[in-house]
Each structure stands twice: as structure tokens, then as C-alpha cells.
Short mmCIF file of C-alpha atoms in Angstrom, two decimals:
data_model
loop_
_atom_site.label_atom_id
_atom_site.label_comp_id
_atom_site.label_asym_id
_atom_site.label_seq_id
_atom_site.Cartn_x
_atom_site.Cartn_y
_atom_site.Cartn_z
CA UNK A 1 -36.36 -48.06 -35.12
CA UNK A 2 -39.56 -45.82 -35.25
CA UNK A 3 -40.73 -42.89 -33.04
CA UNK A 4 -44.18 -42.33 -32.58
CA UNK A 5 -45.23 -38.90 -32.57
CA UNK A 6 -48.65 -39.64 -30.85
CA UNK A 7 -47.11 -41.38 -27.69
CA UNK A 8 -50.63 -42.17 -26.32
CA UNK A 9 -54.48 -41.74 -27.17
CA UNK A 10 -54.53 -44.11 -29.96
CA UNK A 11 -57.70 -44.87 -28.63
CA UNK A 12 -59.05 -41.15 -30.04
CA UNK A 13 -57.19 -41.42 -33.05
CA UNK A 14 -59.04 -44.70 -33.98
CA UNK A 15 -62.16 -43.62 -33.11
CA UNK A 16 -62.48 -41.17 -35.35
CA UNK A 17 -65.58 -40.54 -37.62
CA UNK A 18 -64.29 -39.42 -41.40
CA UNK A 19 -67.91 -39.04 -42.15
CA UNK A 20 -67.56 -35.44 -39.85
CA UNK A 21 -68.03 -32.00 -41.89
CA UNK A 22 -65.03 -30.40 -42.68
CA UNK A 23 -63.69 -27.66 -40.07
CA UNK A 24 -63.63 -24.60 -42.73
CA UNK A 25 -60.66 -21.90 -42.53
CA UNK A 26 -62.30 -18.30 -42.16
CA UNK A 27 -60.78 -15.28 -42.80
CA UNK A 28 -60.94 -11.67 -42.75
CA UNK A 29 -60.73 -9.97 -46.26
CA UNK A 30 -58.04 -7.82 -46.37
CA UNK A 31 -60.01 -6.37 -49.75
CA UNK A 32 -63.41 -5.54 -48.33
CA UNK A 33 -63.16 -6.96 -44.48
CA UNK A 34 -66.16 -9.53 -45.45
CA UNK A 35 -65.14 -12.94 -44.32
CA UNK A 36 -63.98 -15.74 -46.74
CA UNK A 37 -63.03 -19.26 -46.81
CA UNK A 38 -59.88 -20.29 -47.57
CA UNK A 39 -60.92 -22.25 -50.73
CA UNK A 40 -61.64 -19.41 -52.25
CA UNK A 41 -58.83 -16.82 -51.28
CA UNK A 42 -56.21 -15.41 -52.92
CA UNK A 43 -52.48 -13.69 -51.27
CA UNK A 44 -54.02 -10.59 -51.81
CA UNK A 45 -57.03 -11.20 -49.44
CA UNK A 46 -55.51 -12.62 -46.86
CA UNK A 47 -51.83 -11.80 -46.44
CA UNK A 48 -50.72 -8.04 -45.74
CA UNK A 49 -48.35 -6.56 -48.49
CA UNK A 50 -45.29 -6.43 -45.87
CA UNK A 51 -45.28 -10.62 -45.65
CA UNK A 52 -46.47 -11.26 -49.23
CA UNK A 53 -43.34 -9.12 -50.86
CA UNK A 54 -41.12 -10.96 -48.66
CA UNK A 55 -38.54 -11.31 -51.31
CA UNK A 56 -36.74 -14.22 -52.78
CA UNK A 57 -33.44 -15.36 -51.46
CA UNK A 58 -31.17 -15.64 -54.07
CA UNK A 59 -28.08 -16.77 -55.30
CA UNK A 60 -26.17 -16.65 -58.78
CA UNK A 61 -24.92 -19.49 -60.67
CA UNK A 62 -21.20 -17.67 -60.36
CA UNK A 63 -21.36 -19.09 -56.58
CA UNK A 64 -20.13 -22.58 -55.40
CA UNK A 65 -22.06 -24.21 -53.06
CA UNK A 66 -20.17 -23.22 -50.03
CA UNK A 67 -21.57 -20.04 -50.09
CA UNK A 68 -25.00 -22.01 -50.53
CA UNK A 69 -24.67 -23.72 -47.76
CA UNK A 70 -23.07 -20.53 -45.28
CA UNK A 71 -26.38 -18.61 -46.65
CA UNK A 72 -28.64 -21.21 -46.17
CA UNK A 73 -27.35 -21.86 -42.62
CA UNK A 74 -27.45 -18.16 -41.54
CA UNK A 75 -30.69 -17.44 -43.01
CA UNK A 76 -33.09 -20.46 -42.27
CA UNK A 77 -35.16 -18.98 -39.65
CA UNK A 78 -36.86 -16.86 -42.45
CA UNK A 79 -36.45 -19.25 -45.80
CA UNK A 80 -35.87 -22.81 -46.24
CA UNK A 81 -34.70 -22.50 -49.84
CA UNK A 82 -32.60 -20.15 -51.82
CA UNK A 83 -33.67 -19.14 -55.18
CA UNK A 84 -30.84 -19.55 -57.91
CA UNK A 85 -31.15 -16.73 -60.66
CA UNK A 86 -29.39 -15.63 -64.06
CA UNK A 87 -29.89 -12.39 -65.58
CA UNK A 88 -32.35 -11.69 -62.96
CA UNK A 89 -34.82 -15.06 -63.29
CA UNK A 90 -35.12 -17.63 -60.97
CA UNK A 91 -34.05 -21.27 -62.65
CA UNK A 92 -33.60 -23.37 -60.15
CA UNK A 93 -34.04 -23.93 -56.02
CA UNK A 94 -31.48 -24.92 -53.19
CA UNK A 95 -32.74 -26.26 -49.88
CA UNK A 96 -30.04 -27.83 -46.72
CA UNK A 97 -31.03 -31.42 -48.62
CA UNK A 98 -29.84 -31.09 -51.49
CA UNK A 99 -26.30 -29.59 -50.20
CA UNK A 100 -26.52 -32.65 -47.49
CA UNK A 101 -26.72 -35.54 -50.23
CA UNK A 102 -24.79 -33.97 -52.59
CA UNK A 103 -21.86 -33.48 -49.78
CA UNK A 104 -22.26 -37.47 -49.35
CA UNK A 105 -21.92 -38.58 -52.76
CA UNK A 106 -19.22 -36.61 -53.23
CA UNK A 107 -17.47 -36.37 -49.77
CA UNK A 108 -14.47 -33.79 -50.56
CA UNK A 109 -13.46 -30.38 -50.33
CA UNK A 110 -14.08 -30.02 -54.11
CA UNK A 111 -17.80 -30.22 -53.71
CA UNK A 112 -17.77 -27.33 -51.98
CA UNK A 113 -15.96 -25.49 -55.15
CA UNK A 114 -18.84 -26.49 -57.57
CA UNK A 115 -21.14 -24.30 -58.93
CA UNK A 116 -24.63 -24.03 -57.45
CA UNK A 117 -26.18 -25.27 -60.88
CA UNK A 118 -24.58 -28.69 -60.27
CA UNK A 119 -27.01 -29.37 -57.09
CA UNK A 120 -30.00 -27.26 -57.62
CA UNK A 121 -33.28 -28.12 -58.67
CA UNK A 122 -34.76 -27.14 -61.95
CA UNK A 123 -38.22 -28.47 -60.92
CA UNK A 124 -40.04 -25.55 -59.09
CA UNK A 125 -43.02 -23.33 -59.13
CA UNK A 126 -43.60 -19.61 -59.97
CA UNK A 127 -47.19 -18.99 -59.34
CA UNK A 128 -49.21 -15.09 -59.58
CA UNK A 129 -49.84 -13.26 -56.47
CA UNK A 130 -53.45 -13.78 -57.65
CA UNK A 131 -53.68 -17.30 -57.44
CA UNK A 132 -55.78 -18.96 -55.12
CA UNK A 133 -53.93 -20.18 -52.04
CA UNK A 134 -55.78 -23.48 -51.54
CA UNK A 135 -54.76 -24.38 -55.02
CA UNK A 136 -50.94 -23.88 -53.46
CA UNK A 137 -51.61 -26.06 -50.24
CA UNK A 138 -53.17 -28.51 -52.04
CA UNK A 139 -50.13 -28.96 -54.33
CA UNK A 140 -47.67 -28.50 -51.38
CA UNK A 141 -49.28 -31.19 -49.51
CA UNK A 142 -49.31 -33.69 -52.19
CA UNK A 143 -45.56 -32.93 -53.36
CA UNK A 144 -44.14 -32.54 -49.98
CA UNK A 145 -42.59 -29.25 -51.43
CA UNK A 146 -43.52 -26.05 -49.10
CA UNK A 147 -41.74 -23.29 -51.51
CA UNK A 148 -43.27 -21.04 -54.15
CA UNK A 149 -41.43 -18.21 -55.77
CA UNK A 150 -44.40 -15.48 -56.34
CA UNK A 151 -43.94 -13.42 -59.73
CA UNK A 152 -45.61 -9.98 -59.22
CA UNK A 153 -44.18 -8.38 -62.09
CA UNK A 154 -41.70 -9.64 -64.77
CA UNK A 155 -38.05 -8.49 -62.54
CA UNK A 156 -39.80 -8.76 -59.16
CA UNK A 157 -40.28 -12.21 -57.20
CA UNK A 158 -41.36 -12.80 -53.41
CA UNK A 159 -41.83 -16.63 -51.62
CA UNK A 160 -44.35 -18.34 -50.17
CA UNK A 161 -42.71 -20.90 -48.15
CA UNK A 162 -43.21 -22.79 -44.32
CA UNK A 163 -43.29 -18.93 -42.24
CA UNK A 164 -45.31 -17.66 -44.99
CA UNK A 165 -48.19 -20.83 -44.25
CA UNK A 166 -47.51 -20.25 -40.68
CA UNK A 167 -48.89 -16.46 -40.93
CA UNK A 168 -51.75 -17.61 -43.24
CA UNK A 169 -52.47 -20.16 -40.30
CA UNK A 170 -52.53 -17.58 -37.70
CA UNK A 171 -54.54 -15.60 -39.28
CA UNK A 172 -57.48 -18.13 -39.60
CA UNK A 173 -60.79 -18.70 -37.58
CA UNK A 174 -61.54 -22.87 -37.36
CA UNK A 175 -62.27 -24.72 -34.82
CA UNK A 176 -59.18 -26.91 -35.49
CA UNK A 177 -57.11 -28.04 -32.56
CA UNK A 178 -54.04 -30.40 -32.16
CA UNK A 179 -56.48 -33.19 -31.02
CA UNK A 180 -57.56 -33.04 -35.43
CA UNK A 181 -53.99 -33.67 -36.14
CA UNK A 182 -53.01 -37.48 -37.31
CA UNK A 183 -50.35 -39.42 -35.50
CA UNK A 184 -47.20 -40.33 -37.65
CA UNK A 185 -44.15 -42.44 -37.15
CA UNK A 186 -40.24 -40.83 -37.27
CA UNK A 187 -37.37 -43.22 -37.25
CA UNK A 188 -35.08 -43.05 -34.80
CA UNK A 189 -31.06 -42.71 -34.32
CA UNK A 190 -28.75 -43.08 -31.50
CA UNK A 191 -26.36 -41.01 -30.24
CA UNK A 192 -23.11 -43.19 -30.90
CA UNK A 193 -23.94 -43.68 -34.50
CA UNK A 194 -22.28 -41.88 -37.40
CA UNK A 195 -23.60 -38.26 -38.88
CA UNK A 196 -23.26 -40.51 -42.31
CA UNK A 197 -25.49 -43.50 -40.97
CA UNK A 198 -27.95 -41.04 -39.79
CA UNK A 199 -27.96 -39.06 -43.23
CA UNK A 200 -28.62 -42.79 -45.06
CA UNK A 201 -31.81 -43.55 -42.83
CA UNK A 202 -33.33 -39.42 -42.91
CA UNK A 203 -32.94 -39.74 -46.59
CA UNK A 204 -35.79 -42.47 -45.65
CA UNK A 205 -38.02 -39.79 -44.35
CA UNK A 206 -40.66 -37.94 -46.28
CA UNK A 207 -40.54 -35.03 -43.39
CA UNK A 208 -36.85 -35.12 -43.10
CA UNK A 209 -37.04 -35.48 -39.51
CA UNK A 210 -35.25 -37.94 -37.06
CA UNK A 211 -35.70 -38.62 -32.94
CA UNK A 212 -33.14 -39.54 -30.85
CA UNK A 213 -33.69 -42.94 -29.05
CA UNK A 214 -35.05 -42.34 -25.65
CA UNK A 215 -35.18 -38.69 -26.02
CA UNK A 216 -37.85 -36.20 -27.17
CA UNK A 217 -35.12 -34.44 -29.68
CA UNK A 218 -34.47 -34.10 -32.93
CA UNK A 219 -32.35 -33.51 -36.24
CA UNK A 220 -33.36 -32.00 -39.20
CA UNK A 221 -30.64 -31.51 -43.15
CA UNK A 222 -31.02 -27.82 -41.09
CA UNK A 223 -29.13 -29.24 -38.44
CA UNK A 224 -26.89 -30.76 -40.15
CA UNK A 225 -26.04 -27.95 -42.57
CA UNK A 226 -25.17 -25.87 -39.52
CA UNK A 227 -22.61 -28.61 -38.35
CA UNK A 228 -21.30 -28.15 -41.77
CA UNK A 229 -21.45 -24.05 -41.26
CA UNK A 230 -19.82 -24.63 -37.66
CA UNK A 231 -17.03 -26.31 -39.35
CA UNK A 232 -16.51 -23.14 -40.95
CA UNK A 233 -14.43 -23.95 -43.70
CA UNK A 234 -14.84 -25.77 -46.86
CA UNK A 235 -11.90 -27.82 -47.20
CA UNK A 236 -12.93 -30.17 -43.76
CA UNK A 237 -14.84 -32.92 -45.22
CA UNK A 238 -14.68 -35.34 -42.27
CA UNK A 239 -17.95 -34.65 -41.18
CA UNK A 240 -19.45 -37.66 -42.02
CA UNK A 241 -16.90 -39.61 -39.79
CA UNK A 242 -17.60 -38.01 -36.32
CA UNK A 243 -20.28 -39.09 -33.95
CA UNK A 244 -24.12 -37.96 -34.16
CA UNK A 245 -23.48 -36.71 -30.44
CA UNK A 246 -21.88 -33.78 -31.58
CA UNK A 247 -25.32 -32.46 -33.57
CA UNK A 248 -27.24 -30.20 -31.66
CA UNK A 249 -30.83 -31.20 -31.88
CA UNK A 250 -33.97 -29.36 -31.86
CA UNK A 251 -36.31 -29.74 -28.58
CA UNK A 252 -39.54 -28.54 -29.84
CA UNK A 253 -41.55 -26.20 -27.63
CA UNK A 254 -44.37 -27.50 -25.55
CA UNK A 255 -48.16 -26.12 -25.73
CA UNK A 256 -51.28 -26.97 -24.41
CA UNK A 257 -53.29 -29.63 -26.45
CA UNK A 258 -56.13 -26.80 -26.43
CA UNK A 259 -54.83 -24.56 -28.53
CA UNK A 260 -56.37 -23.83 -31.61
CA UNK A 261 -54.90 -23.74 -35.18
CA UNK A 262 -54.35 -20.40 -35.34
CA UNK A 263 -52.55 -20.12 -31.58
CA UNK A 264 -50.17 -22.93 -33.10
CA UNK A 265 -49.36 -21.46 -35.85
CA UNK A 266 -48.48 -17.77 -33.63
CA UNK A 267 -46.16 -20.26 -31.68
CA UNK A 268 -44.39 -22.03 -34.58
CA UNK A 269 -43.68 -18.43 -36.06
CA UNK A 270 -41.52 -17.27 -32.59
CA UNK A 271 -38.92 -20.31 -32.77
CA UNK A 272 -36.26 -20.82 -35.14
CA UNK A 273 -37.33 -24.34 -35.59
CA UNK A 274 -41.10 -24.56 -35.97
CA UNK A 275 -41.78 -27.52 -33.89
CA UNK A 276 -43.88 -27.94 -31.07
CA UNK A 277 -45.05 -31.09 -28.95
CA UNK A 278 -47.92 -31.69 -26.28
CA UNK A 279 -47.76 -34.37 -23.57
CA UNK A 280 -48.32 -37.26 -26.19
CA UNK A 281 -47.76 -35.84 -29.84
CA UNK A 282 -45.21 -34.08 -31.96
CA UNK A 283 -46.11 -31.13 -34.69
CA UNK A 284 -44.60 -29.70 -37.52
CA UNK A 285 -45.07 -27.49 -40.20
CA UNK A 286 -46.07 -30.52 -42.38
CA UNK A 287 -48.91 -31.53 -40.17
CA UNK A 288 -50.27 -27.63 -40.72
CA UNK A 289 -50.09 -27.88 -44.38
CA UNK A 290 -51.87 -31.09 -44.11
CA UNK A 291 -54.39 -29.58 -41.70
CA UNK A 292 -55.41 -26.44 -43.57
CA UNK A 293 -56.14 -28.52 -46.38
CA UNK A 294 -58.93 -30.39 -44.61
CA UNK A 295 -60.47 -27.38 -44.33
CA UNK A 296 -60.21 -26.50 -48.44
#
């Protein structure tokens, strides 16, 4: 089954001209107040010191991954990954996926006793606080991975993840609106189902999202790591056995299709899950990254 998240106006969607100048992102130098485009900006100039050193999350390869997952659940209003370290470096990256499919490969209470290392992922990025920022988004939109860990010295780290884009967003002056954002498709699940059939088909889902048939809700591996939390011990494993009605889901907030990128963004950064919706169209922090980088 597939949800569209543009309900209607398909008519504007297809009428689009590509041929149309880019919408540039302008901002306010933080450095010498001038304004800049966002192709050529770097944390520094844009971002104010408080939200650039937000520091890394972290973890130590000592813990298992129930503490992962209780951490990850309690904190993912502000972080959507948690940083693993070892003798103070990060080597590795945890997000609610990762603790989701690893849970349903290995469906005991045991895989809750394994060390972090066993899940996390080695790939990541440390980039300079003086690297440009469109050279971030461009990478984040191509790799689908919204997490940085910032080095700005050798023992001290910060992140640039989804609430860090969301202040760069709000920050901006474009002429972007939600009517510049592309329609997508999100398969669907129903209600009766079970949590493990609906973990097989979001594992289908670049934007780890899923709608619930006839309904404008959602579920997210966030959700579904907070089951898990709500659970609240390690040794029930029967999760994937009970019934997709007892998720909560995620209702996103609804705005005016008038509102400007930046007015989106402010918006997104007040809810605990950044998703908002107009009359006909659904938008997440994806469809930001992906929008800011038209305007690189």
C-alpha cells in the first residue's frame, strides 16, 4: 500500500518549470553582520556558539545496548544518534534503527546484554567547525544520513544533526515555501498487523516513515524504540508478537501552506517529532534537507 504525502494539487506539482532560478538561502553573518549565502557559509557564520557546542551524546563500548536504547528513547527530542566513544574518541554511531533491526534478527533478551560495538556503525563523519555547511547538506542529502560529529579541538566534539538543520533553516531569508516542496509516496500499515510485519515493510523506506491506512498518522524506529523503552525491561522480547495498535503514532502538526522556510523550520523545532502537514501534503525534516540544498 502507498500513502501519498501530496493528497491533491498534482496539477502544480507537474507543472512545474525546472528551468526557474534557484531560491538562494540568505543569512546574517554572525562574523561581520554582512549577509551571505548559504553556499558559502561556514558553522561559525551562521550558528551561535550555544547551538554549535551542543555536545555529543555518548556512550562507551562497556554498555549493552539496553542502555542504548533507554538513552536513545529518553533523549530523542534533542539527538537522533548517540555517539559511541573509547578513551575519549568517537568510533562508531547508534541511531533507534539500528537497535530496531538488530532486536529482530536476534529476537531475545540476550540482545539486549550485547555490547554497543556489536550494532553500531563504524561508517560516520567528523567534520571541522570550519567547514562549509552546504558541503554537509549536500552530503546529508545524498546519503540519507542527517548526523555529523563536529571536532573543535582534539578531546572536544559537538553534532550537527536534524534540530541543528532545523535552526540553520530558521535562521534563513528565501523565498521558499511548502508549495517548492516535492510530493513523495510512504507505504502504509494497518492497525491489526504485527509490530514485526510493520518493521519488515519500514525497513523498505528510505525516510523510515510509515502511515496508517485511512489515517493521517504515523510511526517512526523512534516510535518503536519507545514501545521497547515502555516495556521497561530487557528481558521481554515479545514485542514483535503484539498488535501495531498498541504503537502510539505521531500526528504531525498542521500549518498554513504560506509559510515560509524559515517559519517551518521555527515550527518543526517546538515538537518532539518534527513533522508537520498542510491540507494536502506531509513534511519532514528530510524534505528540509532536500530543500536547502536547492538553494546551494
Amino acid at each position: 500500500m502507498i500513502f501519498n504525502r501530496r493528497f491533491g494539487s498534482l496539477g502544480r506539482l507537474l507543472s512545474k518549470d525546472s528551468s526557474k532560478p534557484k531560491k538562494l538561502l540568505i543569512f546574517q553573518s554572525l562574523l561581520n553582520g554582512e549577509d551571505i549565502s548559504l553556499n558559502i557559509c561556514s558553522f561559525e557564520e551562521v550558528l551561535p556558539y550555544s547551538i554549535l557546542s551542543n555536545p555529543i551524546s555518548t556512550i562507551s563500548t562497556h554498555d549493552n545496548i539496553w542502555i542504548a536504547a533507554a538513552m536513545l528513547a529518553r533523549i530523542s527530542d534533542a539527538t537522533n544518534n548517540l555517539v559511541v566513544v573509547e578513551d575519549g574518541f568517537p568510533i562508531g554511531t547508534i541511531d533507534a534503527k539500528q537497535i530496531v533491526s538488530g532486536l529482530q534478527k536476534n529476537p531475545t533478551a540476550k540482545y539486549f546484554e550485547k555490547s554497543v560495538s556489536k550494532i553500531m556503525s563504524p561508517d560516520f563523519y567528523i567534520d571541522s567547525r570550519n567547514v562549509n555547511i552546504s558541503s554537509i547538506l549536500k552530503r546529508m542529502n545524498k546519503t540519507k544520513n542527517f548526523f555529523t560529529v563536529i571536532e573543535n579541538d582534539k578531546a572536544n566534539f559537538s553534532q550537527f544533526s536534524i534540530k541543528q538543520i532545523l535552526e540553520v533553516g530558521s535562521l534563513c531569508r528565501s523565498d521558499i515555501t511548502v508549495s517548492d516542496i516535492p510530493g513523495r509516496k510512504i507505504r502504509t500499515f494497518d492497525r491489526d498487523e504485527r509490530i514485526n510485519d510493520v518493521i519488515r515493510r519500514l525497513e523498505n523506506e528510505p525516510i523510515g516513515l510509515l502511515a496508517l491506512k485511512d489515517d493521517i498518522a504515523f510511526i517512526s524506529y523512534e516510535v518503536l524504540l519507545e514501545k521497547i523503552k515502555e516495556l521497561n525491561t530487557p528481558q521481554n522480547d515479545k514485542i514483535f508478537d503484539l498488535s501495531a495498535s498498541t504503537l502510539k503514532t505521531i500526528t504531525p502538526t498542521l500549518i498554513s501552506e504560506k509559510l515560509s522556510l524559515a517559519e517551518i523550520c521555527k515550527v518543526m523545532l517546538s515538537l518532539r517529532y518534527p513533522y508537520v502537514m498542510t491540507q494536502d501534503q506531509i513534511i519532514t525534516p528530510e524534505d528540509i534537507v532536500e530543500l536547502m540544498c536547492k538553494g546551494i
